[in-house]
PDB file of C-alpha atoms in Angstrom:
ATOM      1  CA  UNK A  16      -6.555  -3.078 -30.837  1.00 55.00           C
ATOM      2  CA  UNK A  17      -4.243  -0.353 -28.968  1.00 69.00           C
ATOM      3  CA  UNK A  18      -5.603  -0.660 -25.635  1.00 90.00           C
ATOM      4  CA  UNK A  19      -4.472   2.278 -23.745  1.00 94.00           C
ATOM      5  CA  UNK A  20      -2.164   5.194 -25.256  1.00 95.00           C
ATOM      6  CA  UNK A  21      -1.100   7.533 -23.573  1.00 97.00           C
ATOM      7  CA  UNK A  22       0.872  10.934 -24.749  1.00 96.00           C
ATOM      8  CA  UNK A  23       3.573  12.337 -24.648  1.00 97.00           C
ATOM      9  CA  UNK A  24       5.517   9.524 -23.700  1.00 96.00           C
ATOM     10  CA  UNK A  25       7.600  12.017 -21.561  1.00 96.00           C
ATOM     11  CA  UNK A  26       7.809  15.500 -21.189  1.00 96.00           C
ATOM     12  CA  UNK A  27      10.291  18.086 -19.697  1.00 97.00           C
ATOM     13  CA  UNK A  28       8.198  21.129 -18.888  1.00 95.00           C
ATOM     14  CA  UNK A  29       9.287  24.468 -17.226  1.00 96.00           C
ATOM     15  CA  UNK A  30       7.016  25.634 -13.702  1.00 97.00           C
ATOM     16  CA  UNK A  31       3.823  27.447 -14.553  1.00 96.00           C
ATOM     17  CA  UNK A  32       3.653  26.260 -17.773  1.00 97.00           C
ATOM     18  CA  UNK A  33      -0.390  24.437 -18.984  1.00 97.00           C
ATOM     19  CA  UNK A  34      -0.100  20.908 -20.095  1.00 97.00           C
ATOM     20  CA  UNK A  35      -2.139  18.446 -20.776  1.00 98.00           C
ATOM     21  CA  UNK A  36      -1.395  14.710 -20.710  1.00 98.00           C
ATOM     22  CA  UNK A  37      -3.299  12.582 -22.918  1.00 98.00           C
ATOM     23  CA  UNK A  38      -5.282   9.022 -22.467  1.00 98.00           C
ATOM     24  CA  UNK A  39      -7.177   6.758 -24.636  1.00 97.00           C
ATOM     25  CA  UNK A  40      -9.264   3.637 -24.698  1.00 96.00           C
ATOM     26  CA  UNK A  41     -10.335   1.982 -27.701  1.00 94.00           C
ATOM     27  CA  UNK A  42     -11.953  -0.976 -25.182  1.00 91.00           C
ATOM     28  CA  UNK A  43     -15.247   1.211 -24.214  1.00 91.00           C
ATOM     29  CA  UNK A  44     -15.055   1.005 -20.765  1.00 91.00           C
ATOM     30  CA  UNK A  45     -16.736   2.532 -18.415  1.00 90.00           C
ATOM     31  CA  UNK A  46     -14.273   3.696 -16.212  1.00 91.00           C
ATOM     32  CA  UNK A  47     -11.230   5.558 -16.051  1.00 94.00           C
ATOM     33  CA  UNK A  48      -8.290   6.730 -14.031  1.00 95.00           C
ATOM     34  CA  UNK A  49      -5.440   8.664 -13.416  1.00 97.00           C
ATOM     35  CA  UNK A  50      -2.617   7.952 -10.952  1.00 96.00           C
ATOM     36  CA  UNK A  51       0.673   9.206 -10.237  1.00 96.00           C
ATOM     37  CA  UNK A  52       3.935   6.994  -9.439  1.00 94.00           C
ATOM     38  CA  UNK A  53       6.613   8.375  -7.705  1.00 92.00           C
ATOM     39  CA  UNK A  54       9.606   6.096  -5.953  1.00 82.00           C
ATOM     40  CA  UNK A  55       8.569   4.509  -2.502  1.00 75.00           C
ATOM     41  CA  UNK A  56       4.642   5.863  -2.501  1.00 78.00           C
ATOM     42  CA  UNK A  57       3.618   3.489  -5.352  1.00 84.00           C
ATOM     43  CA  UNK A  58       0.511   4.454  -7.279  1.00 91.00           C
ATOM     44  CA  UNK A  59      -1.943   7.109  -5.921  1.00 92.00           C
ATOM     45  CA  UNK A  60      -5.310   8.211  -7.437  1.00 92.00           C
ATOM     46  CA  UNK A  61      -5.265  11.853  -8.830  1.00 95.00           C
ATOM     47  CA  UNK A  62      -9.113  11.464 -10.265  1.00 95.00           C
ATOM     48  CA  UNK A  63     -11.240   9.097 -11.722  1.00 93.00           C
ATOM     49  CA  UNK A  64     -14.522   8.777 -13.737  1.00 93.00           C
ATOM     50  CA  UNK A  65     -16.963   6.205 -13.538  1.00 89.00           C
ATOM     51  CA  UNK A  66     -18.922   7.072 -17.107  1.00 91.00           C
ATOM     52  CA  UNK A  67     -18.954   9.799 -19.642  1.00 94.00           C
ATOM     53  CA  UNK A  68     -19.736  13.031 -18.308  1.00 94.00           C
ATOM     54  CA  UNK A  69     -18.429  12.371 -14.503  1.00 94.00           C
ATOM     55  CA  UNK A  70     -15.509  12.869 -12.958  1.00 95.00           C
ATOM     56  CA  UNK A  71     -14.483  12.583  -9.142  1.00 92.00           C
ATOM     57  CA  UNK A  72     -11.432  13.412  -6.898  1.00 92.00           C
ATOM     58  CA  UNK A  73      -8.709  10.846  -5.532  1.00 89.00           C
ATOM     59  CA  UNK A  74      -6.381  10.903  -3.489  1.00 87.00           C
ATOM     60  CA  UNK A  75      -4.421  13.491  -4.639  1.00 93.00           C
ATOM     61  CA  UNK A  76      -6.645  15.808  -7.049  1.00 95.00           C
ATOM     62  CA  UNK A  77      -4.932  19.341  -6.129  1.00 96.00           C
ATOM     63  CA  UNK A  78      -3.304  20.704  -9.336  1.00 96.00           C
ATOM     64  CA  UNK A  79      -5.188  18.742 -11.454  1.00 97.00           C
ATOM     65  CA  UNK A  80      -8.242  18.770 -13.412  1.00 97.00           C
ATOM     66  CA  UNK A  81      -9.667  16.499 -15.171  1.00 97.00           C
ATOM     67  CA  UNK A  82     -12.870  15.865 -18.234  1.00 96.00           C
ATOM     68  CA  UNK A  83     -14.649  12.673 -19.686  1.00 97.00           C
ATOM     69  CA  UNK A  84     -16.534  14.027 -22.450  1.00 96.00           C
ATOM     70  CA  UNK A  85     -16.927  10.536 -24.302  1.00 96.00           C
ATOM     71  CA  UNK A  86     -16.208   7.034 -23.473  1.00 95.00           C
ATOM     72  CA  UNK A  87     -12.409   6.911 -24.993  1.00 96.00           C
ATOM     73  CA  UNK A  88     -10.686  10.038 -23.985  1.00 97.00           C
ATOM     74  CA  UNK A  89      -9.638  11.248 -20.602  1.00 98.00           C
ATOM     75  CA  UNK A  90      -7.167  14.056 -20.585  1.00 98.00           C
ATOM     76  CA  UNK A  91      -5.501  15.380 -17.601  1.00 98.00           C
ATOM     77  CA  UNK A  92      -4.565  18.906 -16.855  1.00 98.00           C
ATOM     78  CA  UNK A  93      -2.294  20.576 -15.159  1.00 97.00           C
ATOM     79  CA  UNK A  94      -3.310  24.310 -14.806  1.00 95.00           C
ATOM     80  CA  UNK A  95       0.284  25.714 -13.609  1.00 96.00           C
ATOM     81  CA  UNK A  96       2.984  22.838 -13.363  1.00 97.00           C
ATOM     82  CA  UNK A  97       5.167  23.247  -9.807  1.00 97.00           C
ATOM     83  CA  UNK A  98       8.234  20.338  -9.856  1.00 97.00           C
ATOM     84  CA  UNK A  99       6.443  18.595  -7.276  1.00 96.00           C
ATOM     85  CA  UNK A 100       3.718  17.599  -9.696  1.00 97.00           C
ATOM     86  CA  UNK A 101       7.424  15.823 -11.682  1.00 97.00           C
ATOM     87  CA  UNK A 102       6.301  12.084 -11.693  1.00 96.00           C
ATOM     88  CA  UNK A 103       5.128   9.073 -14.130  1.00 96.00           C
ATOM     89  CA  UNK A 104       1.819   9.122 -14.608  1.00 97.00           C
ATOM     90  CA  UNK A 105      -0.117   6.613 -15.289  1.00 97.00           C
ATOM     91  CA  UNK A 106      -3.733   6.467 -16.970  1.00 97.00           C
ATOM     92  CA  UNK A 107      -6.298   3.226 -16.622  1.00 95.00           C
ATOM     93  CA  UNK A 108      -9.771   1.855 -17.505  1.00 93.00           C
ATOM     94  CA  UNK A 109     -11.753  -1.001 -16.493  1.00 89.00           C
ATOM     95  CA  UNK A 110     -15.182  -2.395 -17.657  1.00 79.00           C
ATOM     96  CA  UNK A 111     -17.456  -1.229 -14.568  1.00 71.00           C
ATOM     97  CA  UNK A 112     -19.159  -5.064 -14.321  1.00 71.00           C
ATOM     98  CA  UNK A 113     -19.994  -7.316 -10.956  1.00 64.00           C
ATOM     99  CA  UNK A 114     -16.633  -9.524 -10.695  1.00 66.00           C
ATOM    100  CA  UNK A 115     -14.500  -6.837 -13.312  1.00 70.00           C
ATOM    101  CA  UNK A 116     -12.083  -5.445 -10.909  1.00 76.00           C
ATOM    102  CA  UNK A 117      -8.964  -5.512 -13.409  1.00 83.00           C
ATOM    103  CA  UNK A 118      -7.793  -2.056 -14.233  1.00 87.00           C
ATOM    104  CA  UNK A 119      -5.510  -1.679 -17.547  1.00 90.00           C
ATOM    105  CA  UNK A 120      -2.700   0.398 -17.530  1.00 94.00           C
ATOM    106  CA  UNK A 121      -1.041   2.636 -20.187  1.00 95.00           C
ATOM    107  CA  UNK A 122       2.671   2.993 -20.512  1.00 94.00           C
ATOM    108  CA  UNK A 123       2.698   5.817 -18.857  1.00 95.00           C
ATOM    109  CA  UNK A 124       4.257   9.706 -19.675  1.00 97.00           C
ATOM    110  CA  UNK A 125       7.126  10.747 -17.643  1.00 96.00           C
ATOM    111  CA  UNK A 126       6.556  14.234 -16.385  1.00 97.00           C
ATOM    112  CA  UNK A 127       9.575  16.520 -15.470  1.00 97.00           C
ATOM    113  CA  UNK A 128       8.708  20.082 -14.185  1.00 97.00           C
ATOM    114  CA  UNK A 129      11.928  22.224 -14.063  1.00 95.00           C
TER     115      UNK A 129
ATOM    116  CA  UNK B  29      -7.858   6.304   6.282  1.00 82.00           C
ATOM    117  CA  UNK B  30      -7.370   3.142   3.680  1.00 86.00           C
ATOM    118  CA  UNK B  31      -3.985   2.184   3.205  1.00 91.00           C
ATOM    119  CA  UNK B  32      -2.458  -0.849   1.792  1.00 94.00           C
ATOM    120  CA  UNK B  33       0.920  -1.998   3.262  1.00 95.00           C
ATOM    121  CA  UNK B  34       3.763  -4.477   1.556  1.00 96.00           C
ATOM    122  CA  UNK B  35       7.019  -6.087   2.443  1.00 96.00           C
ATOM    123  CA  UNK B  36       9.426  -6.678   2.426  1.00 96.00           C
ATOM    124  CA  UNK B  37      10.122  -3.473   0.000  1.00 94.00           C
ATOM    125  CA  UNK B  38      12.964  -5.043  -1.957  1.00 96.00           C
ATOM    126  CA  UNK B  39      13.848  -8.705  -2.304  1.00 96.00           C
ATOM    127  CA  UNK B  40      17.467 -10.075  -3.619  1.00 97.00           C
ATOM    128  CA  UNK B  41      16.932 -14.030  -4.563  1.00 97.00           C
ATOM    129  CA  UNK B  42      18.505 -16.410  -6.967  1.00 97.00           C
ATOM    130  CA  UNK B  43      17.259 -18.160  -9.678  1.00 97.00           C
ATOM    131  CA  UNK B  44      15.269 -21.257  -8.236  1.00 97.00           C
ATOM    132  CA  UNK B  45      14.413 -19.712  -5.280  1.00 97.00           C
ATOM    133  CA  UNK B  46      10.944 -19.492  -3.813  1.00 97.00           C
ATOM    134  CA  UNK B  47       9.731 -16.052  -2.987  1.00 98.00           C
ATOM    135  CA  UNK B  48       6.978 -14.791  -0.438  1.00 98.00           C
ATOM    136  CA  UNK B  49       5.318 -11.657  -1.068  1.00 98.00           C
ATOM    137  CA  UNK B  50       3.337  -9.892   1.663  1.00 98.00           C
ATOM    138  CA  UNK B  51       0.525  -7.541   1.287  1.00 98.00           C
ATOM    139  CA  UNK B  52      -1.981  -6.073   4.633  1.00 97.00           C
ATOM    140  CA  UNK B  53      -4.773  -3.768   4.405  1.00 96.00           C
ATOM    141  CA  UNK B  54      -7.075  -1.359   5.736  1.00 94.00           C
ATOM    142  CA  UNK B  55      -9.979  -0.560   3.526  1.00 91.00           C
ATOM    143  CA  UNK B  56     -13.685   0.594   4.223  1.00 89.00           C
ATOM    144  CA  UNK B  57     -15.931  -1.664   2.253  1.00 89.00           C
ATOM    145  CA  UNK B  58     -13.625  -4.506   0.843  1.00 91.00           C
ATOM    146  CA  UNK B  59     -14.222  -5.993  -2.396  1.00 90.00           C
ATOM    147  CA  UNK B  60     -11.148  -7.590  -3.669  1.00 91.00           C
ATOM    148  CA  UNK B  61      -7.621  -7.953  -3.533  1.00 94.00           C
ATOM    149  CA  UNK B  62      -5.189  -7.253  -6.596  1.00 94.00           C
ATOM    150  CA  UNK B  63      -1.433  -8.121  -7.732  1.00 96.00           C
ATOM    151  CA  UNK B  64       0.218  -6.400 -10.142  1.00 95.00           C
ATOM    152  CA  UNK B  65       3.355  -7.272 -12.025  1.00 96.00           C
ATOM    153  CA  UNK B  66       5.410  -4.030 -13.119  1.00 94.00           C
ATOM    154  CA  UNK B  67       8.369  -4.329 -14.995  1.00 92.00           C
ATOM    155  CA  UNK B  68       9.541  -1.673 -17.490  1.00 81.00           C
ATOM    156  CA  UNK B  69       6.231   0.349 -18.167  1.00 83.00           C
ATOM    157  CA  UNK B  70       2.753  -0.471 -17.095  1.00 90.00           C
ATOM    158  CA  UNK B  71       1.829  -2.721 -14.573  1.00 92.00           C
ATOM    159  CA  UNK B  72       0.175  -5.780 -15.795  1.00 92.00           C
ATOM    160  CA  UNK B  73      -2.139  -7.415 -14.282  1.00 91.00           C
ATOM    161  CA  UNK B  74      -1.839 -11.011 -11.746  1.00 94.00           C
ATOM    162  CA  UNK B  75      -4.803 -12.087  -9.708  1.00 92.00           C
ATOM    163  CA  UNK B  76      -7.726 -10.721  -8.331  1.00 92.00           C
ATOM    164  CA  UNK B  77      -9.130 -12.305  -4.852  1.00 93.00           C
ATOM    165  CA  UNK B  78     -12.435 -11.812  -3.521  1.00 91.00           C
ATOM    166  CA  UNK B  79     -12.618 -14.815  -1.136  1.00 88.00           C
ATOM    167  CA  UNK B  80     -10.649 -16.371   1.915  1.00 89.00           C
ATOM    168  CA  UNK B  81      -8.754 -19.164   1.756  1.00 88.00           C
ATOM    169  CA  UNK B  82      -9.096 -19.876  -2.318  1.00 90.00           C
ATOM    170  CA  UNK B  83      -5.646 -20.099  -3.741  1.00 92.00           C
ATOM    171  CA  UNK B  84      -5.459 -18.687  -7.545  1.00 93.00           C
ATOM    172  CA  UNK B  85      -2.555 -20.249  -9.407  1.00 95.00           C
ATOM    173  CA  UNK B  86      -1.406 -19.468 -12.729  1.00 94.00           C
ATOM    174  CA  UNK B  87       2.100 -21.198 -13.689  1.00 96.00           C
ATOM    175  CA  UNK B  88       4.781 -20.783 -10.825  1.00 97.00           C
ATOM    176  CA  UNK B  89       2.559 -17.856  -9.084  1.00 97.00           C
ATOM    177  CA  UNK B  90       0.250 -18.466  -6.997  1.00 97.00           C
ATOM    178  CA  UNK B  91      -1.659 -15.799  -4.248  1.00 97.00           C
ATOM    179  CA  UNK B  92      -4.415 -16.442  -1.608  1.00 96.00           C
ATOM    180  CA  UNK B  93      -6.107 -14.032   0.778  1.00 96.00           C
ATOM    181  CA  UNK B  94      -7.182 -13.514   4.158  1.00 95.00           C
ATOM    182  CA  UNK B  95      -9.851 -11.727   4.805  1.00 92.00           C
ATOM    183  CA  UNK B  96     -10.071 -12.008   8.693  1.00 93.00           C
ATOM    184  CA  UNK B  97      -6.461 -10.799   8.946  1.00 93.00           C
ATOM    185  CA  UNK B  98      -6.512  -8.288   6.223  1.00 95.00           C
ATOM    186  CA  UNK B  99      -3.453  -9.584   3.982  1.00 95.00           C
ATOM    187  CA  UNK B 100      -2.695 -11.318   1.267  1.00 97.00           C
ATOM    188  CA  UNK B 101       0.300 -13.520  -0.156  1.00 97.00           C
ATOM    189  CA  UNK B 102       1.730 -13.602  -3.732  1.00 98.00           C
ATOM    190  CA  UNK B 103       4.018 -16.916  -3.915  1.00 98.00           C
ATOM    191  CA  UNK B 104       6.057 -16.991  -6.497  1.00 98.00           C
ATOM    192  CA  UNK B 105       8.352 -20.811  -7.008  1.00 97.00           C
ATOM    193  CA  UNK B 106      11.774 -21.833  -9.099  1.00 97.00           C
ATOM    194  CA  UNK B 107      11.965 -18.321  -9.627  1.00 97.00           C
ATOM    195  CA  UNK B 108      13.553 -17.113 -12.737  1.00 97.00           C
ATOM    196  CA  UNK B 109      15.636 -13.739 -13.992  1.00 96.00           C
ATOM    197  CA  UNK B 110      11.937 -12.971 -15.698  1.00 96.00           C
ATOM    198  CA  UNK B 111      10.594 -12.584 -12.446  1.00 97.00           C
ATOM    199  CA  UNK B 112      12.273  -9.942 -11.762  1.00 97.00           C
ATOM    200  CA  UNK B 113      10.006  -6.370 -11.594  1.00 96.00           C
ATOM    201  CA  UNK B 114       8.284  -4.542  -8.851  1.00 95.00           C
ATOM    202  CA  UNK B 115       5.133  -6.379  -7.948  1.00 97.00           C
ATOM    203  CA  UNK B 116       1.857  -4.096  -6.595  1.00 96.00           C
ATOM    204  CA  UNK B 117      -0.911  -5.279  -4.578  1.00 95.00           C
ATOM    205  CA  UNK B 118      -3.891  -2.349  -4.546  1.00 94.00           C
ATOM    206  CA  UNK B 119      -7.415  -2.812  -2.702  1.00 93.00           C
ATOM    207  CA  UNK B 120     -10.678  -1.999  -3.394  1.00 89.00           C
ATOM    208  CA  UNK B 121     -14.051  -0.957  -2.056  1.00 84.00           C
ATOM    209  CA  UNK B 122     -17.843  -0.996  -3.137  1.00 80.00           C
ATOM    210  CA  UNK B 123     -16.929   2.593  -3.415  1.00 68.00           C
ATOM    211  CA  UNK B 124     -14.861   2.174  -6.709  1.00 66.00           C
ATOM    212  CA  UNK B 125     -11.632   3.336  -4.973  1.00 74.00           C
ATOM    213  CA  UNK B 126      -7.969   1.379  -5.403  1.00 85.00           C
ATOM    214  CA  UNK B 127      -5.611   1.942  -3.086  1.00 90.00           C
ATOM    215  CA  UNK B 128      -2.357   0.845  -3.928  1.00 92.00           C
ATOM    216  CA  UNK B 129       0.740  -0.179  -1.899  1.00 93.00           C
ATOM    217  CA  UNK B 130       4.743   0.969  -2.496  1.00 92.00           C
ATOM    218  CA  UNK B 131       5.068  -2.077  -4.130  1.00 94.00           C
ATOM    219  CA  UNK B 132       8.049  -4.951  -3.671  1.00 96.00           C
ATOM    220  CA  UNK B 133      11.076  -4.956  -5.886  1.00 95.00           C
ATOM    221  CA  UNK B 134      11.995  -7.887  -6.725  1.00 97.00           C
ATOM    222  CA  UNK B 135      15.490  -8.839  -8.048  1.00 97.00           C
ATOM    223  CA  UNK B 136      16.463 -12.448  -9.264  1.00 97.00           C
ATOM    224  CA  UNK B 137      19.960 -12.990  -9.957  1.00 97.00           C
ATOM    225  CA  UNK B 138      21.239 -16.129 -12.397  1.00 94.00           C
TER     226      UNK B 138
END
């Protein structure tokens, strides 16, 4: 069992360039996340879902898009990469149950837009 | 707006030492309390608290929460160079959102 993957692992990308970071679950859970680590503002919410088929905004969202369109996969997207968007990004799922709080982490894809 | 707020922000201790963590918050809608260990990659998870005043333990860690003053605590004793990573406490509401803090860095020297 895998957990979460996430890929690339890293990634030097040039401004205005597409790319898309990919995230996957093999525990089928409901939920999932993406955040975005950067030194001294810890982890912030980009977007989440909360089942296949929804998505909603963070804290953070602009730049980004996201889709859910089954239970394991969550890509994110971003459109036109500026270097602010440079960062480690982190994606996570957690069973959506009374008492289930814990998210799960992948190891992350380090993001560098030139 | 919620935020979650830690200290001290970095932490220099020696092996053996006993460590304090702090952790406030201001969240709509509490649920729960989280810690977080992060060391290389991923942050792995520590504790979850839901109620006042119950201390979780789990080897030389312990945490505990206060709900009436909005913070909670993340001891951890007889440290050791293991120890060492940036520990995250995030909050969260009936309305599915985390909200993390900067974290504290901890360093533990032999």
């Amino acid at each position: 069992i895998a957990g979460i993957t996430q890929a690339p692992t890293s990634q030097i990308l040039a401004a205005g360039r597409r790319m898309t970071l990919r995230c996957t679950q093999d525990m089928r859970h409901n939920a999932m996340y993406w955040y975005r680590q950067d030194l001294g503002l810890g982890l912030r919410l980009i977007h989440y879902s909360n089942t296949a088929g929804t998505t909603g905004k963070g804290e953070v969202p602009d730049g980004y898009s996201v889709s859910r369109a089954n239970t394991d996969d969550f890509p994110l997207t971003l459109a036109s990469a500026v270097p602010s968007q440079t960062s480690v990004y982190f994606c996570a799922s957690r069973e959506l149950a009374e008492g289930s709080d814990t998210q799960y982490f992948g190891p992350g894809t380090r993001l560098t837009v030139l | 707006e919620d935020k979650v707020v830690q200290s001290p922000l970095s932490l220099v201790v020696h092996e053996g030492d006993t460590v304090t963590l702090n952790c406030s918050y201001e969240v709509t809608n509490f649920r729960s309390l989280l810690w977080y260990k992060q060391e290389k990659k991923a942050p792995t998870f520590l504790f979850m608290l839901t109620s006042s005043g119950i201390e979780k333990k789990s080897g030389r860690l312990s945490s505990i929460l206060d709900k009436k003053e909005l913070f909670s605590i993340l001891n951890i004793t007889a440290t050791q160079t293991g120890d060492s990573a940036v520990y995250l406490c995030a909050a969260t509401s009936y309305g599915q959102n985390f909200v993390f803090g900067p974290g504290t860095r901890l360093s533990v020297l032999p």
